[in-house]
PDB file of C-alpha atoms in Angstrom:
ATOM      1  CA  UNK A  73       0.000   0.000   0.000  1.00  0.00           C
ATOM      2  CA  UNK A  74       1.421   3.381  -0.942  1.00  0.00           C
ATOM      3  CA  UNK A  75       2.259   5.729   1.892  1.00  0.00           C
ATOM      4  CA  UNK A  76       1.302   9.326   2.474  1.00  0.00           C
ATOM      5  CA  UNK A  77       2.572  11.646  -0.211  1.00  0.00           C
ATOM      6  CA  UNK A  78       3.117  15.367   0.045  1.00  0.00           C
ATOM      7  CA  UNK A  79       3.881  17.887  -2.653  1.00  0.00           C
ATOM      8  CA  UNK A  80       5.947  19.861  -3.118  1.00  0.00           C
ATOM      9  CA  UNK A  81       8.796  18.617  -0.946  1.00  0.00           C
ATOM     10  CA  UNK A  82      10.619  21.936  -0.840  1.00  0.00           C
ATOM     11  CA  UNK A  83       9.412  25.450  -1.367  1.00  0.00           C
ATOM     12  CA  UNK A  84      10.954  28.891  -1.189  1.00  0.00           C
ATOM     13  CA  UNK A  85       8.660  31.898  -0.987  1.00  0.00           C
ATOM     14  CA  UNK A  86       8.960  35.534  -0.043  1.00  0.00           C
ATOM     15  CA  UNK A  87       7.072  37.412   2.633  1.00  0.00           C
ATOM     16  CA  UNK A  88       3.544  38.344   1.664  1.00  0.00           C
ATOM     17  CA  UNK A  89       3.117  35.529  -0.837  1.00  0.00           C
ATOM     18  CA  UNK A  90       0.755  32.636  -0.367  1.00  0.00           C
ATOM     19  CA  UNK A  91       1.385  28.934  -0.650  1.00  0.00           C
ATOM     20  CA  UNK A  92      -0.674  25.772  -1.118  1.00  0.00           C
ATOM     21  CA  UNK A  93       0.565  22.402   0.064  1.00  0.00           C
ATOM     22  CA  UNK A  94      -0.956  19.098  -0.935  1.00  0.00           C
ATOM     23  CA  UNK A  95      -1.319  15.770   0.835  1.00  0.00           C
ATOM     24  CA  UNK A  96      -2.557  12.430  -0.452  1.00  0.00           C
ATOM     25  CA  UNK A  97      -3.360  10.016   2.390  1.00  0.00           C
ATOM     26  CA  UNK A  98      -3.015   6.271   2.429  1.00  0.00           C
ATOM     27  CA  UNK A  99      -5.768   4.666   0.386  1.00  0.00           C
ATOM     28  CA  UNK A 100      -8.812   4.078   2.578  1.00  0.00           C
ATOM     29  CA  UNK A 101      -7.794   6.574   5.241  1.00  0.00           C
ATOM     30  CA  UNK A 102     -10.415   9.240   5.815  1.00  0.00           C
ATOM     31  CA  UNK A 103      -8.631  11.455   8.340  1.00  0.00           C
ATOM     32  CA  UNK A 104      -5.882  13.889   7.470  1.00  0.00           C
ATOM     33  CA  UNK A 105      -4.082  16.022  10.037  1.00  0.00           C
ATOM     34  CA  UNK A 106      -1.603  18.813   9.395  1.00  0.00           C
ATOM     35  CA  UNK A 107       1.272  19.809  11.649  1.00  0.00           C
ATOM     36  CA  UNK A 108       3.917  22.498  11.663  1.00  0.00           C
ATOM     37  CA  UNK A 109       7.296  21.452  13.007  1.00  0.00           C
ATOM     38  CA  UNK A 110      10.026  23.866  14.015  1.00  0.00           C
ATOM     39  CA  UNK A 111      13.143  23.219  16.121  1.00  0.00           C
ATOM     40  CA  UNK A 112      11.943  25.421  18.955  1.00  0.00           C
ATOM     41  CA  UNK A 113       8.248  24.563  19.111  1.00  0.00           C
ATOM     42  CA  UNK A 114       8.213  20.917  18.156  1.00  0.00           C
ATOM     43  CA  UNK A 115       5.207  19.428  16.418  1.00  0.00           C
ATOM     44  CA  UNK A 116       2.267  21.815  16.501  1.00  0.00           C
ATOM     45  CA  UNK A 117      -1.197  20.795  15.377  1.00  0.00           C
ATOM     46  CA  UNK A 118      -2.773  22.874  12.633  1.00  0.00           C
ATOM     47  CA  UNK A 119      -6.031  21.096  11.778  1.00  0.00           C
ATOM     48  CA  UNK A 120      -7.662  17.755  11.132  1.00  0.00           C
ATOM     49  CA  UNK A 121     -10.103  16.820   8.427  1.00  0.00           C
ATOM     50  CA  UNK A 122     -12.354  13.810   8.379  1.00  0.00           C
ATOM     51  CA  UNK A 123     -14.670  13.053   5.476  1.00  0.00           C
ATOM     52  CA  UNK A 124     -14.290  16.583   4.106  1.00  0.00           C
ATOM     53  CA  UNK A 125     -15.167  18.218   7.445  1.00  0.00           C
ATOM     54  CA  UNK A 126     -12.759  20.046   9.710  1.00  0.00           C
ATOM     55  CA  UNK A 127     -12.873  18.079  12.939  1.00  0.00           C
ATOM     56  CA  UNK A 128     -10.307  20.039  14.943  1.00  0.00           C
ATOM     57  CA  UNK A 129      -8.315  23.210  14.627  1.00  0.00           C
ATOM     58  CA  UNK A 130      -5.145  24.302  16.395  1.00  0.00           C
ATOM     59  CA  UNK A 131      -4.155  27.733  17.630  1.00  0.00           C
ATOM     60  CA  UNK A 132      -2.949  29.235  14.405  1.00  0.00           C
ATOM     61  CA  UNK A 133      -4.061  32.500  12.805  1.00  0.00           C
ATOM     62  CA  UNK A 134      -6.675  32.580  10.107  1.00  0.00           C
ATOM     63  CA  UNK A 135      -3.938  32.860   7.477  1.00  0.00           C
ATOM     64  CA  UNK A 136      -3.684  29.096   7.791  1.00  0.00           C
ATOM     65  CA  UNK A 137      -6.543  27.219   6.192  1.00  0.00           C
ATOM     66  CA  UNK A 138      -7.210  23.814   4.776  1.00  0.00           C
ATOM     67  CA  UNK A 139      -9.684  21.624   3.057  1.00  0.00           C
ATOM     68  CA  UNK A 140     -10.283  18.016   2.193  1.00  0.00           C
ATOM     69  CA  UNK A 141     -11.708  16.644  -1.016  1.00  0.00           C
ATOM     70  CA  UNK A 142     -14.077  13.748  -1.548  1.00  0.00           C
ATOM     71  CA  UNK A 143     -11.160  11.451  -2.371  1.00  0.00           C
ATOM     72  CA  UNK A 144      -9.618  12.340   1.048  1.00  0.00           C
ATOM     73  CA  UNK A 145      -6.788  14.326  -0.492  1.00  0.00           C
ATOM     74  CA  UNK A 146      -6.148  17.480   1.469  1.00  0.00           C
ATOM     75  CA  UNK A 147      -4.625  20.877   0.881  1.00  0.00           C
ATOM     76  CA  UNK A 148      -3.484  23.545   3.249  1.00  0.00           C
ATOM     77  CA  UNK A 149      -3.015  27.161   2.335  1.00  0.00           C
ATOM     78  CA  UNK A 150      -1.012  29.855   4.035  1.00  0.00           C
ATOM     79  CA  UNK A 151      -1.682  33.405   2.935  1.00  0.00           C
ATOM     80  CA  UNK A 152       0.432  36.503   3.512  1.00  0.00           C
ATOM     81  CA  UNK A 153       3.499  34.506   4.445  1.00  0.00           C
ATOM     82  CA  UNK A 154       5.696  35.671   7.308  1.00  0.00           C
ATOM     83  CA  UNK A 155       9.308  34.761   8.069  1.00  0.00           C
ATOM     84  CA  UNK A 156       8.111  32.762  11.079  1.00  0.00           C
ATOM     85  CA  UNK A 157       6.136  30.450   8.814  1.00  0.00           C
ATOM     86  CA  UNK A 158       9.379  28.813   7.731  1.00  0.00           C
ATOM     87  CA  UNK A 159       9.007  25.251   8.941  1.00  0.00           C
ATOM     88  CA  UNK A 160       8.469  21.644   8.035  1.00  0.00           C
ATOM     89  CA  UNK A 161       4.799  21.014   7.313  1.00  0.00           C
ATOM     90  CA  UNK A 162       3.746  17.455   7.945  1.00  0.00           C
ATOM     91  CA  UNK A 163       0.606  15.712   6.897  1.00  0.00           C
ATOM     92  CA  UNK A 164      -0.545  12.561   8.650  1.00  0.00           C
ATOM     93  CA  UNK A 165      -3.291  10.184   7.632  1.00  0.00           C
ATOM     94  CA  UNK A 166      -5.307   7.898   9.839  1.00  0.00           C
ATOM     95  CA  UNK A 167      -8.096   5.418   9.254  1.00  0.00           C
ATOM     96  CA  UNK A 168     -10.163   7.699  11.458  1.00  0.00           C
ATOM     97  CA  UNK A 169     -11.120   5.144  14.050  1.00  0.00           C
ATOM     98  CA  UNK A 170      -8.080   5.721  16.294  1.00  0.00           C
ATOM     99  CA  UNK A 171      -6.595   9.151  15.986  1.00  0.00           C
ATOM    100  CA  UNK A 172      -3.361   8.187  17.658  1.00  0.00           C
ATOM    101  CA  UNK A 173      -2.445   5.853  14.844  1.00  0.00           C
ATOM    102  CA  UNK A 174      -1.103   8.336  12.368  1.00  0.00           C
ATOM    103  CA  UNK A 175       1.072   7.786   9.351  1.00  0.00           C
ATOM    104  CA  UNK A 176       3.153  10.761   8.400  1.00  0.00           C
ATOM    105  CA  UNK A 177       4.160  11.914   4.976  1.00  0.00           C
ATOM    106  CA  UNK A 178       7.694  13.087   4.216  1.00  0.00           C
ATOM    107  CA  UNK A 179       6.739  16.710   4.752  1.00  0.00           C
ATOM    108  CA  UNK A 180       7.076  19.943   2.839  1.00  0.00           C
ATOM    109  CA  UNK A 181       9.936  22.164   3.900  1.00  0.00           C
ATOM    110  CA  UNK A 182       8.934  25.795   3.464  1.00  0.00           C
ATOM    111  CA  UNK A 183      11.438  28.616   3.588  1.00  0.00           C
ATOM    112  CA  UNK A 184      10.112  32.164   3.666  1.00  0.00           C
ATOM    113  CA  UNK A 185      12.595  34.871   2.732  1.00  0.00           C
TER     114      UNK A 185
ATOM    115  CA  UNK B 153      -4.241  23.513  28.935  1.00  0.00           C
ATOM    116  CA  UNK B 154      -3.648  19.955  27.872  1.00  0.00           C
ATOM    117  CA  UNK B 155       0.052  19.208  27.873  1.00  0.00           C
ATOM    118  CA  UNK B 156       2.497  16.412  27.288  1.00  0.00           C
ATOM    119  CA  UNK B 157       5.929  16.881  28.832  1.00  0.00           C
ATOM    120  CA  UNK B 158       9.164  15.198  27.886  1.00  0.00           C
ATOM    121  CA  UNK B 159      12.771  15.831  28.821  1.00  0.00           C
ATOM    122  CA  UNK B 160      14.370  17.252  25.694  1.00  0.00           C
ATOM    123  CA  UNK B 161      17.662  15.493  26.287  1.00  0.00           C
ATOM    124  CA  UNK B 162      19.949  14.612  24.748  1.00  0.00           C
ATOM    125  CA  UNK B 163      19.906  11.290  26.509  1.00  0.00           C
ATOM    126  CA  UNK B 164      23.147   9.477  25.842  1.00  0.00           C
ATOM    127  CA  UNK B 165      23.467   5.746  26.454  1.00  0.00           C
ATOM    128  CA  UNK B 166      26.194   3.274  25.482  1.00  0.00           C
ATOM    129  CA  UNK B 167      25.476   0.617  22.893  1.00  0.00           C
ATOM    130  CA  UNK B 168      23.837  -2.415  24.463  1.00  0.00           C
ATOM    131  CA  UNK B 169      22.400  -0.510  27.415  1.00  0.00           C
ATOM    132  CA  UNK B 170      18.739   0.141  28.233  1.00  0.00           C
ATOM    133  CA  UNK B 171      17.440   3.551  27.216  1.00  0.00           C
ATOM    134  CA  UNK B 172      14.566   4.879  29.299  1.00  0.00           C
ATOM    135  CA  UNK B 173      12.409   7.662  27.890  1.00  0.00           C
ATOM    136  CA  UNK B 174       9.751   9.312  29.999  1.00  0.00           C
ATOM    137  CA  UNK B 175       6.611  11.314  29.389  1.00  0.00           C
ATOM    138  CA  UNK B 176       3.993  12.904  31.642  1.00  0.00           C
ATOM    139  CA  UNK B 177       0.612  14.233  30.626  1.00  0.00           C
ATOM    140  CA  UNK B 178      -1.823  16.633  32.183  1.00  0.00           C
ATOM    141  CA  UNK B 179      -5.243  15.186  31.328  1.00  0.00           C
ATOM    142  CA  UNK B 180      -6.202  12.453  33.793  1.00  0.00           C
ATOM    143  CA  UNK B 181      -8.890  11.204  31.440  1.00  0.00           C
ATOM    144  CA  UNK B 182      -6.459  10.453  28.633  1.00  0.00           C
ATOM    145  CA  UNK B 183      -7.254   7.209  26.905  1.00  0.00           C
ATOM    146  CA  UNK B 184      -4.462   6.088  24.639  1.00  0.00           C
ATOM    147  CA  UNK B 185      -0.764   6.707  24.355  1.00  0.00           C
ATOM    148  CA  UNK B 186       1.734   6.484  21.546  1.00  0.00           C
ATOM    149  CA  UNK B 187       5.445   6.635  20.918  1.00  0.00           C
ATOM    150  CA  UNK B 188       6.781   7.939  17.636  1.00  0.00           C
ATOM    151  CA  UNK B 189      10.371   7.886  16.461  1.00  0.00           C
ATOM    152  CA  UNK B 190      11.776  10.628  14.262  1.00  0.00           C
ATOM    153  CA  UNK B 191      15.159  10.372  12.641  1.00  0.00           C
ATOM    154  CA  UNK B 192      16.920  13.608  11.781  1.00  0.00           C
ATOM    155  CA  UNK B 193      15.505  15.025   8.557  1.00  0.00           C
ATOM    156  CA  UNK B 194      12.710  12.453   8.427  1.00  0.00           C
ATOM    157  CA  UNK B 195       9.075  12.391   9.484  1.00  0.00           C
ATOM    158  CA  UNK B 196       7.773  10.676  12.642  1.00  0.00           C
ATOM    159  CA  UNK B 197       6.869   6.990  12.537  1.00  0.00           C
ATOM    160  CA  UNK B 198       4.692   5.148  15.025  1.00  0.00           C
ATOM    161  CA  UNK B 199       6.574   2.507  17.010  1.00  0.00           C
ATOM    162  CA  UNK B 200       4.359   1.695  19.990  1.00  0.00           C
ATOM    163  CA  UNK B 201       0.873   2.225  21.322  1.00  0.00           C
ATOM    164  CA  UNK B 202      -0.481   1.425  24.791  1.00  0.00           C
ATOM    165  CA  UNK B 203      -3.998   1.674  26.136  1.00  0.00           C
ATOM    166  CA  UNK B 204      -4.074   0.096  29.599  1.00  0.00           C
ATOM    167  CA  UNK B 205      -1.935   0.215  32.714  1.00  0.00           C
ATOM    168  CA  UNK B 206       1.118  -1.974  32.767  1.00  0.00           C
ATOM    169  CA  UNK B 207       3.726  -3.004  30.244  1.00  0.00           C
ATOM    170  CA  UNK B 208       3.495  -3.753  26.564  1.00  0.00           C
ATOM    171  CA  UNK B 209       6.435  -5.350  24.823  1.00  0.00           C
ATOM    172  CA  UNK B 210       7.316  -5.369  21.133  1.00  0.00           C
ATOM    173  CA  UNK B 211      10.742  -6.707  20.321  1.00  0.00           C
ATOM    174  CA  UNK B 212      13.349  -4.543  22.032  1.00  0.00           C
ATOM    175  CA  UNK B 213      10.741  -1.921  22.918  1.00  0.00           C
ATOM    176  CA  UNK B 214       8.587  -1.870  26.050  1.00  0.00           C
ATOM    177  CA  UNK B 215       5.987   0.776  26.721  1.00  0.00           C
ATOM    178  CA  UNK B 216       4.898   1.296  30.312  1.00  0.00           C
ATOM    179  CA  UNK B 217       1.768   3.125  31.399  1.00  0.00           C
ATOM    180  CA  UNK B 218       0.736   4.320  34.846  1.00  0.00           C
ATOM    181  CA  UNK B 219      -2.503   6.274  34.573  1.00  0.00           C
ATOM    182  CA  UNK B 220      -2.644   7.049  38.310  1.00  0.00           C
ATOM    183  CA  UNK B 221       0.689   8.858  38.032  1.00  0.00           C
ATOM    184  CA  UNK B 222      -0.106  10.175  34.535  1.00  0.00           C
ATOM    185  CA  UNK B 223       3.143   8.758  33.314  1.00  0.00           C
ATOM    186  CA  UNK B 224       4.138   6.758  30.259  1.00  0.00           C
ATOM    187  CA  UNK B 225       7.596   5.525  29.403  1.00  0.00           C
ATOM    188  CA  UNK B 226       9.444   3.743  26.638  1.00  0.00           C
ATOM    189  CA  UNK B 227      12.282   1.339  27.331  1.00  0.00           C
ATOM    190  CA  UNK B 228      14.656   0.316  24.578  1.00  0.00           C
ATOM    191  CA  UNK B 229      16.684  -2.763  25.434  1.00  0.00           C
ATOM    192  CA  UNK B 230      20.054  -3.542  23.851  1.00  0.00           C
ATOM    193  CA  UNK B 231      20.227  -0.027  22.414  1.00  0.00           C
ATOM    194  CA  UNK B 232      21.856   0.281  19.014  1.00  0.00           C
ATOM    195  CA  UNK B 233      23.375   3.318  17.297  1.00  0.00           C
ATOM    196  CA  UNK B 234      20.487   3.034  14.803  1.00  0.00           C
ATOM    197  CA  UNK B 235      18.111   3.857  17.678  1.00  0.00           C
ATOM    198  CA  UNK B 236      19.594   7.363  17.816  1.00  0.00           C
ATOM    199  CA  UNK B 237      16.631   9.605  17.044  1.00  0.00           C
ATOM    200  CA  UNK B 238      14.088  11.876  18.665  1.00  0.00           C
ATOM    201  CA  UNK B 239      11.275  10.048  20.413  1.00  0.00           C
ATOM    202  CA  UNK B 240       7.902  11.767  20.566  1.00  0.00           C
ATOM    203  CA  UNK B 241       5.253  10.892  23.105  1.00  0.00           C
ATOM    204  CA  UNK B 242       1.663  11.463  21.956  1.00  0.00           C
ATOM    205  CA  UNK B 243      -1.505  11.321  24.019  1.00  0.00           C
ATOM    206  CA  UNK B 244      -5.099  10.942  22.947  1.00  0.00           C
ATOM    207  CA  UNK B 245      -7.023  12.991  25.490  1.00  0.00           C
ATOM    208  CA  UNK B 246     -10.705  12.964  26.338  1.00  0.00           C
ATOM    209  CA  UNK B 247     -13.196  14.696  24.138  1.00  0.00           C
ATOM    210  CA  UNK B 248     -13.027  15.914  20.595  1.00  0.00           C
ATOM    211  CA  UNK B 249      -9.425  17.023  20.839  1.00  0.00           C
ATOM    212  CA  UNK B 250      -6.518  16.359  18.544  1.00  0.00           C
ATOM    213  CA  UNK B 251      -3.648  14.085  19.419  1.00  0.00           C
ATOM    214  CA  UNK B 252      -1.239  16.008  21.656  1.00  0.00           C
ATOM    215  CA  UNK B 253       2.486  15.543  21.090  1.00  0.00           C
ATOM    216  CA  UNK B 254       5.339  16.224  23.467  1.00  0.00           C
ATOM    217  CA  UNK B 255       8.367  18.079  22.128  1.00  0.00           C
ATOM    218  CA  UNK B 256      10.396  14.904  22.089  1.00  0.00           C
ATOM    219  CA  UNK B 257      13.495  13.467  23.703  1.00  0.00           C
ATOM    220  CA  UNK B 258      16.647  13.188  21.642  1.00  0.00           C
ATOM    221  CA  UNK B 259      18.375   9.852  22.193  1.00  0.00           C
ATOM    222  CA  UNK B 260      21.992   9.254  21.280  1.00  0.00           C
ATOM    223  CA  UNK B 261      23.355   5.715  21.433  1.00  0.00           C
ATOM    224  CA  UNK B 262      27.137   5.727  21.588  1.00  0.00           C
ATOM    225  CA  UNK B 263      29.002   2.837  19.927  1.00  0.00           C
TER     226      UNK B 263
END
């Protein structure tokens, strides 16, 4: 079974731009969670989608948004990028029945200049 | 605020020794507990889950849970240099809340 895929893997943007990241979960998984990981803050939860509905949202500003499509693929968007948004963005998929059992994608490394 | 605390390390152990990684959590009603391993430059991978008090063994790994003390630990027996990584504790707390991760403990196994 193919794992979680994320595109793009690396991205360089400048302040004020926006970015869209994509995640394809493991086939059959209905839950997709997004995390931001930085050296200082660790793994911080952004949001979780289940069957196209946002099930949970972390403490991030409204510039961070996401959505999930009917095929469970998910996208997250960050508008008006700031330097502090530079991070590794991880997507994790789960069957949905046990939210602790998450399978992470390789991540998208975003650098904001 | 629901929190998961881990010692950031680094925890250094010699090859062949037992590495002991600890985690405490704030929500007494937490239901399930997970250990993830993250190699440098890679994404986290699930290595253990535990749901009830006591020990759960899987190969060289043993997870220990004490809900009364709100404490979960991971023991790695016969530690190998390939075990050198950051270990993340994650807790599934009560209610419609997301999985909460600790900041991780960096383990270094010295050959």
